[in-house]
PDB file of C-alpha atoms in Angstrom:
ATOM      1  CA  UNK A   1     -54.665   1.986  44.752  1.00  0.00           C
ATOM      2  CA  UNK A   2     -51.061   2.708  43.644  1.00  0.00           C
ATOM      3  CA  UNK A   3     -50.865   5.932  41.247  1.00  0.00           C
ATOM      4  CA  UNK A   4     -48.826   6.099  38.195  1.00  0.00           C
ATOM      5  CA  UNK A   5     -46.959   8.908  37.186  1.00  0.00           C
ATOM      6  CA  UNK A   6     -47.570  10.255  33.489  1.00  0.00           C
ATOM      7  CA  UNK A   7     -44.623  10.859  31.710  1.00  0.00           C
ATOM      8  CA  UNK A   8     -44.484  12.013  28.523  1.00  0.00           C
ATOM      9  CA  UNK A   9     -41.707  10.545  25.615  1.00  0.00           C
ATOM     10  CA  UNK A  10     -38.467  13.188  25.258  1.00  0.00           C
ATOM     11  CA  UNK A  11     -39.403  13.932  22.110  1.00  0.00           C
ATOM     12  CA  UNK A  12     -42.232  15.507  23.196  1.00  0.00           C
ATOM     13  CA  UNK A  13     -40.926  17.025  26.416  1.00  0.00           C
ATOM     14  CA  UNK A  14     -38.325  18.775  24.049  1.00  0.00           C
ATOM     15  CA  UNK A  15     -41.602  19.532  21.644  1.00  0.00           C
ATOM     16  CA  UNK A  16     -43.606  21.343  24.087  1.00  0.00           C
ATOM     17  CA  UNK A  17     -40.309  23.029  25.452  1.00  0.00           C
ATOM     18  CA  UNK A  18     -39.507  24.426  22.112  1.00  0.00           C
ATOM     19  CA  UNK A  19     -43.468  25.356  21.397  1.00  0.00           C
ATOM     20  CA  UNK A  20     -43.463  27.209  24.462  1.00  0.00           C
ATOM     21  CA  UNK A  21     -40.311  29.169  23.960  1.00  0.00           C
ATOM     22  CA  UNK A  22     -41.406  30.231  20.356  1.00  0.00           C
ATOM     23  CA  UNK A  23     -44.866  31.587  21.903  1.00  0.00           C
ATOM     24  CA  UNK A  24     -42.940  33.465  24.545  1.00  0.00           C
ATOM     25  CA  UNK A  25     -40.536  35.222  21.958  1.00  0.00           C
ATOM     26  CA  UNK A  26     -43.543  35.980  19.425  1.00  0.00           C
ATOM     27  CA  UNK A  27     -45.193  37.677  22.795  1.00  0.00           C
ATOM     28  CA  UNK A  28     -41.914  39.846  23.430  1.00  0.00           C
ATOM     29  CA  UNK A  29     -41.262  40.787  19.755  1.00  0.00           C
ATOM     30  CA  UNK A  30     -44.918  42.509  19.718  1.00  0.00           C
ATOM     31  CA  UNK A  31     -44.063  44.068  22.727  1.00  0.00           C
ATOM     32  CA  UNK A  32     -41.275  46.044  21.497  1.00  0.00           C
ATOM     33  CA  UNK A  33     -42.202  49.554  20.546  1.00  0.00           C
ATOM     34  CA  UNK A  34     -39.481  50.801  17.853  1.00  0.00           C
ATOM     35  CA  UNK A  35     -38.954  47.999  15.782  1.00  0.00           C
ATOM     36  CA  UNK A  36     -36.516  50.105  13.627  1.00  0.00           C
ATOM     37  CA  UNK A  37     -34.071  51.106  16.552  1.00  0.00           C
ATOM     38  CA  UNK A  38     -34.101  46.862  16.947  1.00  0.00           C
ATOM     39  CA  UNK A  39     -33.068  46.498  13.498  1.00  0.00           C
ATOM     40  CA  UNK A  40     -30.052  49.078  14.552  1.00  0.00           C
ATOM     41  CA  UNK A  41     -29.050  47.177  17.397  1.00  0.00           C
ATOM     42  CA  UNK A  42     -29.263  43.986  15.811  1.00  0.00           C
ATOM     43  CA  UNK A  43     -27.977  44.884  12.500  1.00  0.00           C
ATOM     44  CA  UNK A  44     -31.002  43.893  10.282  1.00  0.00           C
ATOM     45  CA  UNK A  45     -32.922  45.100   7.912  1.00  0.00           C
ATOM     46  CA  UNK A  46     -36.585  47.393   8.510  1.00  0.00           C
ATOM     47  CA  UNK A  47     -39.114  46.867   5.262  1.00  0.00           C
ATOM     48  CA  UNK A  48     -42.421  49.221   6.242  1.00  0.00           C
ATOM     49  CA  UNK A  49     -44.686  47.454   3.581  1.00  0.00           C
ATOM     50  CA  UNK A  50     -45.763  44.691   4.719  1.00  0.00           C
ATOM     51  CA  UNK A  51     -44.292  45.225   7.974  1.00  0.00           C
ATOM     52  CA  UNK A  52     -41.152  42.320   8.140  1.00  0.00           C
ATOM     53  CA  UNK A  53     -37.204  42.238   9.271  1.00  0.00           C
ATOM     54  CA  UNK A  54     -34.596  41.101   7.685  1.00  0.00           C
ATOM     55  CA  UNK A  55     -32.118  39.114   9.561  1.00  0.00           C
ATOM     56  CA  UNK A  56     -29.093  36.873   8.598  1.00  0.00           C
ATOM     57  CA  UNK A  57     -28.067  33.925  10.482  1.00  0.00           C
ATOM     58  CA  UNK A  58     -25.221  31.249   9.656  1.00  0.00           C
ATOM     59  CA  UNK A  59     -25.022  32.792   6.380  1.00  0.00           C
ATOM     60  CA  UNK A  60     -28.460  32.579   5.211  1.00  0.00           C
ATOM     61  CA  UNK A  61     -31.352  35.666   5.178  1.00  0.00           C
ATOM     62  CA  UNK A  62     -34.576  34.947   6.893  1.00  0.00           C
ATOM     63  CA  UNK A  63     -37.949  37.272   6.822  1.00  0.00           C
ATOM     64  CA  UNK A  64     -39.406  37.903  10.216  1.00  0.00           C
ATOM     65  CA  UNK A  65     -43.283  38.915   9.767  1.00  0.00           C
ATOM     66  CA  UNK A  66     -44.799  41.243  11.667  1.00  0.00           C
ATOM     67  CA  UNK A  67     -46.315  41.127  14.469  1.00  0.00           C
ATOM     68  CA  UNK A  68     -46.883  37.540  14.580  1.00  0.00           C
ATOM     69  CA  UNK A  69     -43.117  36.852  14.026  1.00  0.00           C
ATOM     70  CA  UNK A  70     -43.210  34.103  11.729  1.00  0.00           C
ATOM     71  CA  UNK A  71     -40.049  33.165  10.458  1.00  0.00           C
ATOM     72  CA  UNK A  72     -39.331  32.117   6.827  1.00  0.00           C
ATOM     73  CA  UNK A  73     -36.606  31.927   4.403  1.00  0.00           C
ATOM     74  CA  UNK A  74     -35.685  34.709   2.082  1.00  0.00           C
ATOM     75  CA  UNK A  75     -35.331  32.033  -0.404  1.00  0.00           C
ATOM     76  CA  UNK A  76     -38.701  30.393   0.236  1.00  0.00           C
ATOM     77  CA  UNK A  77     -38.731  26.881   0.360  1.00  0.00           C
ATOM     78  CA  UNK A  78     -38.594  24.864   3.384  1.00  0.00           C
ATOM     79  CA  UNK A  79     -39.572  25.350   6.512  1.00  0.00           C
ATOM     80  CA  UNK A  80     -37.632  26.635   9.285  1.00  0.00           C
ATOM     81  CA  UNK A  81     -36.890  24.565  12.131  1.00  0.00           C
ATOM     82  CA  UNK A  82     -38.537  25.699  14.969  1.00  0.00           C
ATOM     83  CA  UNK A  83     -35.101  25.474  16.912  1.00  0.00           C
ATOM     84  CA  UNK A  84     -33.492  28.003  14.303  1.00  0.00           C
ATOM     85  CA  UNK A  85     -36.817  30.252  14.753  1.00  0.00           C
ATOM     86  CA  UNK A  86     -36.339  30.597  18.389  1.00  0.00           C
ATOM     87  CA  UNK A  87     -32.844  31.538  18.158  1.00  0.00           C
ATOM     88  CA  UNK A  88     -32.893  34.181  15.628  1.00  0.00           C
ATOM     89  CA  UNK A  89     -36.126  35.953  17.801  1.00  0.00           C
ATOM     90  CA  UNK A  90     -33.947  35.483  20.997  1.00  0.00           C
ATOM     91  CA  UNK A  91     -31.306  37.165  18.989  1.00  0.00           C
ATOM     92  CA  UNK A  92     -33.207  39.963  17.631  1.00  0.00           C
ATOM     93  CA  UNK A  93     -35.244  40.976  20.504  1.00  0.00           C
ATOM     94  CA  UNK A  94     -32.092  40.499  23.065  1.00  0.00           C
ATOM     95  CA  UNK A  95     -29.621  42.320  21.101  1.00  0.00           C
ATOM     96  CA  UNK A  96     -28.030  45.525  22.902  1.00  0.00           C
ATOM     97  CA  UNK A  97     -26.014  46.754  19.706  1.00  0.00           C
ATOM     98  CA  UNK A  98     -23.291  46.938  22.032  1.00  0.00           C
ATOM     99  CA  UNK A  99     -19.624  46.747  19.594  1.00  0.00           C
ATOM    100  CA  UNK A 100     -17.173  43.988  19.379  1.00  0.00           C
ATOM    101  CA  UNK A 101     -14.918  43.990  22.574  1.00  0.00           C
ATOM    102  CA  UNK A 102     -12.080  41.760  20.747  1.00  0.00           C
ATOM    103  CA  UNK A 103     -11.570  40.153  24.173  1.00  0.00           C
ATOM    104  CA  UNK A 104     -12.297  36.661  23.256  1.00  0.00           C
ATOM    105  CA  UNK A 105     -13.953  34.258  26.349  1.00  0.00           C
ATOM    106  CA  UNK A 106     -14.829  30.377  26.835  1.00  0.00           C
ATOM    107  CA  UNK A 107     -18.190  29.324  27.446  1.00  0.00           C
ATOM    108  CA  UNK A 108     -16.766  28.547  30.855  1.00  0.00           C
ATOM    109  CA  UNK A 109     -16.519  32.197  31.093  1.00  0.00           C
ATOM    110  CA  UNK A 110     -20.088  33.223  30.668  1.00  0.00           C
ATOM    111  CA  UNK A 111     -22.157  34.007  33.813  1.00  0.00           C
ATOM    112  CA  UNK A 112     -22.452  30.708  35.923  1.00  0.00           C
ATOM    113  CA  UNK A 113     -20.990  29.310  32.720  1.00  0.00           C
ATOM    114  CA  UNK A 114     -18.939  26.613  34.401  1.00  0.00           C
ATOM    115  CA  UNK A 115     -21.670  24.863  35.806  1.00  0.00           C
ATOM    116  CA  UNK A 116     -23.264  24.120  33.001  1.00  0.00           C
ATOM    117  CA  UNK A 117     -19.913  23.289  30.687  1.00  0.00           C
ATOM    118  CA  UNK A 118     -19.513  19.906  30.374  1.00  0.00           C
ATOM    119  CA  UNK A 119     -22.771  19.698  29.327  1.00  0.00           C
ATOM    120  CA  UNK A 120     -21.893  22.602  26.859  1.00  0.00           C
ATOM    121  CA  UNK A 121     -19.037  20.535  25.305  1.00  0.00           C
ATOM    122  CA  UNK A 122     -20.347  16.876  25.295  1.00  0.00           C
ATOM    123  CA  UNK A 123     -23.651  18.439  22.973  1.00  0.00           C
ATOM    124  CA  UNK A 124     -20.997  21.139  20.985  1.00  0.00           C
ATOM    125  CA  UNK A 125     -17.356  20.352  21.288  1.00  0.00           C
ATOM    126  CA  UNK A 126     -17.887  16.984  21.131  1.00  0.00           C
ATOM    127  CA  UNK A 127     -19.579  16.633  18.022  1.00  0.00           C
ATOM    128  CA  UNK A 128     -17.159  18.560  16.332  1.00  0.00           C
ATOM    129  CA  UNK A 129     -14.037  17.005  17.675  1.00  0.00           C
ATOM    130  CA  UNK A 130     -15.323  13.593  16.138  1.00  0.00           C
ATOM    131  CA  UNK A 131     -15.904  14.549  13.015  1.00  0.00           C
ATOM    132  CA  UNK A 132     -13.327  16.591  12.369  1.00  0.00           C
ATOM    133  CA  UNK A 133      -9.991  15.909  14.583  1.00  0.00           C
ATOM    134  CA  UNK A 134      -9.219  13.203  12.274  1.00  0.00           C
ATOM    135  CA  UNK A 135      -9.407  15.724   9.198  1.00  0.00           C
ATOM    136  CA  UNK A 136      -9.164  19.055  11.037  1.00  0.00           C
ATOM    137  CA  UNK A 137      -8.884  20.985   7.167  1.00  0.00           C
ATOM    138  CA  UNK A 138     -12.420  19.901   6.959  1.00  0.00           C
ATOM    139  CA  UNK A 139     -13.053  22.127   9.450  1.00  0.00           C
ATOM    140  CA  UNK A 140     -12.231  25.345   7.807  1.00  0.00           C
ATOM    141  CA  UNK A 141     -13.517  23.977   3.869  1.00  0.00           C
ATOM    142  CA  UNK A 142     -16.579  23.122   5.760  1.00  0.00           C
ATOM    143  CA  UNK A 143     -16.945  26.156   8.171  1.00  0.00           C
ATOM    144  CA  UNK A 144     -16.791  28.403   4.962  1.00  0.00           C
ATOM    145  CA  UNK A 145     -20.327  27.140   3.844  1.00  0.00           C
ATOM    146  CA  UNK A 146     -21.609  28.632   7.410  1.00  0.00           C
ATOM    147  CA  UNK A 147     -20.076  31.964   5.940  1.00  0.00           C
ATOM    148  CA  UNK A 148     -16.674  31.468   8.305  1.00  0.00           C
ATOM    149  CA  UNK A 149     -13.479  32.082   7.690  1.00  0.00           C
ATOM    150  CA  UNK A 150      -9.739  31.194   8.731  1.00  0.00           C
ATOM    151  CA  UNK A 151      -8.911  32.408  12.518  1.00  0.00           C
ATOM    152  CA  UNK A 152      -5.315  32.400  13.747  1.00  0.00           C
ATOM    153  CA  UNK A 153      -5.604  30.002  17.016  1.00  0.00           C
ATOM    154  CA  UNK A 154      -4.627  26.264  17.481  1.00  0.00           C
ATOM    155  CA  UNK A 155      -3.900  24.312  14.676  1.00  0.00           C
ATOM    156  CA  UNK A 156      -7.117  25.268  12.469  1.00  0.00           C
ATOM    157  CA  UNK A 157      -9.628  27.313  13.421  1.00  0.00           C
ATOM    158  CA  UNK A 158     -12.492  29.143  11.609  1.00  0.00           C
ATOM    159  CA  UNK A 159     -14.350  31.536  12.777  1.00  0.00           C
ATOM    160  CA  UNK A 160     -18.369  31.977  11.846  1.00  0.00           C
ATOM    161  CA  UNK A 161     -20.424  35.074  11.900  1.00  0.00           C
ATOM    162  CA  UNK A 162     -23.415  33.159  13.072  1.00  0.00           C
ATOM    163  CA  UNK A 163     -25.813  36.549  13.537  1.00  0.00           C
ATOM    164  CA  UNK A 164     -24.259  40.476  12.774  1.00  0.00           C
ATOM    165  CA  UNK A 165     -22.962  41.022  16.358  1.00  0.00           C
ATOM    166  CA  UNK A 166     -22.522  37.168  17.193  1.00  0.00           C
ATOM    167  CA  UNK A 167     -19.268  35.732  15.853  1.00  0.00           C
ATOM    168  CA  UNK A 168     -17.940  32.115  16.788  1.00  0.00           C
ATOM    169  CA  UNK A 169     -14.453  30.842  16.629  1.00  0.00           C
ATOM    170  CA  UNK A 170     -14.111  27.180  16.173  1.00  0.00           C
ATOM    171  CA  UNK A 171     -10.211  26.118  17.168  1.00  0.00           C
ATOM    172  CA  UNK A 172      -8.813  22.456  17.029  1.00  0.00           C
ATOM    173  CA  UNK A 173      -6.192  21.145  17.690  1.00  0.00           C
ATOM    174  CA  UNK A 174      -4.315  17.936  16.757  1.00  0.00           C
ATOM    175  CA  UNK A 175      -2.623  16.158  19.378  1.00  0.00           C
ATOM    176  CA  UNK A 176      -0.215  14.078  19.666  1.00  0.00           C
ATOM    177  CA  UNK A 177       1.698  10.992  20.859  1.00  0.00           C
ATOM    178  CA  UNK A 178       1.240  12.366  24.375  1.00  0.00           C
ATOM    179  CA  UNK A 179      -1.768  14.308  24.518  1.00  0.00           C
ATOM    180  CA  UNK A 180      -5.660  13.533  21.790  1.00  0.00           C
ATOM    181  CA  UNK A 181      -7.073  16.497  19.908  1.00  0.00           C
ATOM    182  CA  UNK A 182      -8.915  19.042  21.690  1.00  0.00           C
ATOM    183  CA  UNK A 183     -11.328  21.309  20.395  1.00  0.00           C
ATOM    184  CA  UNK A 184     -12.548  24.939  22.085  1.00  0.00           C
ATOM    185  CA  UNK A 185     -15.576  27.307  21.151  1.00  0.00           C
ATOM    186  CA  UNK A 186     -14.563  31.150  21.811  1.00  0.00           C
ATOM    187  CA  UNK A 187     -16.849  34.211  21.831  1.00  0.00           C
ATOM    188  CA  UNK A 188     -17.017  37.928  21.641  1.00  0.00           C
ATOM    189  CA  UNK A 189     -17.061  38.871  25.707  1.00  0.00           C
ATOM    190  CA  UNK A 190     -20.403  41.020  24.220  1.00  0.00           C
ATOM    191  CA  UNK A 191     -22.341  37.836  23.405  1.00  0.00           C
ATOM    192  CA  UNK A 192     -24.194  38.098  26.762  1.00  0.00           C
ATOM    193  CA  UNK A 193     -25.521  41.532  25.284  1.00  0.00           C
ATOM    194  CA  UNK A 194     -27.213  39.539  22.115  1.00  0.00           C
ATOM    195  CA  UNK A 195     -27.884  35.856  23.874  1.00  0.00           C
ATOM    196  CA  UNK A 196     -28.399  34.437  27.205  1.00  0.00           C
ATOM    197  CA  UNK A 197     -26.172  31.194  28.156  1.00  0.00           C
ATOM    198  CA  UNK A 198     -29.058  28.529  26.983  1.00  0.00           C
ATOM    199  CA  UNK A 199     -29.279  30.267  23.489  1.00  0.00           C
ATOM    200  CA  UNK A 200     -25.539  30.291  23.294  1.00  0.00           C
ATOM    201  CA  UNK A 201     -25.463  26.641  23.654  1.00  0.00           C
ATOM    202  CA  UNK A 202     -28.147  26.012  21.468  1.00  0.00           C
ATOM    203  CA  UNK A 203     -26.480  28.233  18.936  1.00  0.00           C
ATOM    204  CA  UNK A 204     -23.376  26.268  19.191  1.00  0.00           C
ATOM    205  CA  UNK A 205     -25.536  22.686  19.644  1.00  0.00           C
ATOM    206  CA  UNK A 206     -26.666  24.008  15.869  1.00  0.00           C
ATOM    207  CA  UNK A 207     -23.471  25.083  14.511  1.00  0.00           C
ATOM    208  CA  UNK A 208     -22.132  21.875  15.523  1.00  0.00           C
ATOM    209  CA  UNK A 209     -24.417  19.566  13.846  1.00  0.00           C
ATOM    210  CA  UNK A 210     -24.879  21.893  10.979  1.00  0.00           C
ATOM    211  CA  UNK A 211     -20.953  21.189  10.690  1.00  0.00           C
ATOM    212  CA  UNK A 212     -20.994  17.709  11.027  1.00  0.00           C
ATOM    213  CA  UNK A 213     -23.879  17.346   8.363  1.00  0.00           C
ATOM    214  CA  UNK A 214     -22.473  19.452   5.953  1.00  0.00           C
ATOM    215  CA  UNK A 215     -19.655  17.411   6.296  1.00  0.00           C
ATOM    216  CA  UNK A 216     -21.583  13.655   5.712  1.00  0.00           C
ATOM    217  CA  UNK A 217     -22.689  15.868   2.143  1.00  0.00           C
ATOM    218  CA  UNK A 218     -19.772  16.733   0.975  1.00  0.00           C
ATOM    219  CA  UNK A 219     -19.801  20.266   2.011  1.00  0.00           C
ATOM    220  CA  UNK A 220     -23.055  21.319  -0.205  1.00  0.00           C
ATOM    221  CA  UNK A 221     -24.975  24.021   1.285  1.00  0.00           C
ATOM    222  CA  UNK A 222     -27.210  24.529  -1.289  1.00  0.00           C
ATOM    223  CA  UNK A 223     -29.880  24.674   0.623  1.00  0.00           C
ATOM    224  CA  UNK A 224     -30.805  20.948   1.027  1.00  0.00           C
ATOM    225  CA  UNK A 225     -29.728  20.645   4.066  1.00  0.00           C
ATOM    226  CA  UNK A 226     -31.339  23.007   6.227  1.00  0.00           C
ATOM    227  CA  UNK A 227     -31.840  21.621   9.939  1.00  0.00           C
TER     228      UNK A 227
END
């Protein structure tokens, strides 16, 4: 008799991943003894009664509850996706408080970052460069509604504050006759101290998309569009 091998759909391979991940963060954020001295090195906000932090993140403010770490708009509202939950845990419970360095790197830069780069680009660069090489001004109109703002570096850039001690520069630039557009993602050389590598390219995954559909609406980040 000839056994088949279950395999579940990639939806819900990426489901249980995510699940998993979110369990594992709630786990280490009740594990963490000053909660206030996090806030510090994260650069959020401590409110004693009922215990909860206050965290910003691609220029919105979310409520983490404690100490089952539910996270939830300041706003109320929707629901936050699970993917955005994870992050801003990660985030909090990684961060170092360590300052800005001002030395700028690649993702190709970040510890066995290289390996894992084109990967990186096709699910973040990418995205970006085909939505917005053709109308590159977009890019900095658009990257304003993430809370960004104009970066000296290639032809447009913008860079986005995407959590306290977690800026991200988006540069493009045009091409030519002789050579397409090209598109890079820099970072604070301190980002290691706030995010591993996978949450920095599910960071940029996000900004990338959140880009793109910001973009398909006209630029209105109202709040409709939250995923």
């Amino acid at each position: 008799m000839t056994r088949q091998r279950l395999t579940l759909p990639e939806q819900s391979v990426r489901e249980y991943a995510h699940g998993l991940a979110f369990n594992l963060a709630r786990e280490r954020l009740a594990r963490i003894d000053d909660i206030e001295k996090q806030c510090l090195r994260s650069g959020a906000q401590y409110l004693p009664s009922p215990k909860t932090v206050i965290l910003d993140y691609l220029n919105q403010s979310y409520r983490i509850s404690l100490p089952d770490g539910k996270v939830t708009f300041m706003s109320g509202g929707e629901t936050v996706p699970l993917r955005d939950q994870i992050l801003i845990l990660h985030y909090f419970i990684q961060a170092k408080g360590t300052p800005s360095s001002g030395n700028l790197i690649t993702y190709k830069e970040l510890p066995d970052g290289i390996n894992y780069y084109p990967v990186f680009a096709k699910r973040s660069t990418k995205p970006i460069l085909d939505f917005f090489s053709s109308q590159p001004e977009q890019l900095l109109k658009i990257g304003e509604s993430l809370g960004g703002h104009k970066a000296e570096f290639g032809d447009v850039a913008v860079t986005i504050r995407a959590f306290k001690h977690v800026p991200v520069t988006i540069v493009l630039w045009r091409g030519d006759g002789e050579f397409g557009p090209e598109g890079s993602l820099l970072f604070d050389s301190t980002i290691t101290d706030y995010l591993t590598n996978d949450d920095v390219h599910a960071l940029c995954e996000n900004i990338a998309w959140k880009l793109v559909k910001l973009l398909k609406a006209g630029g209105d980040h109202s709040g409709k569009n939250r995923d």
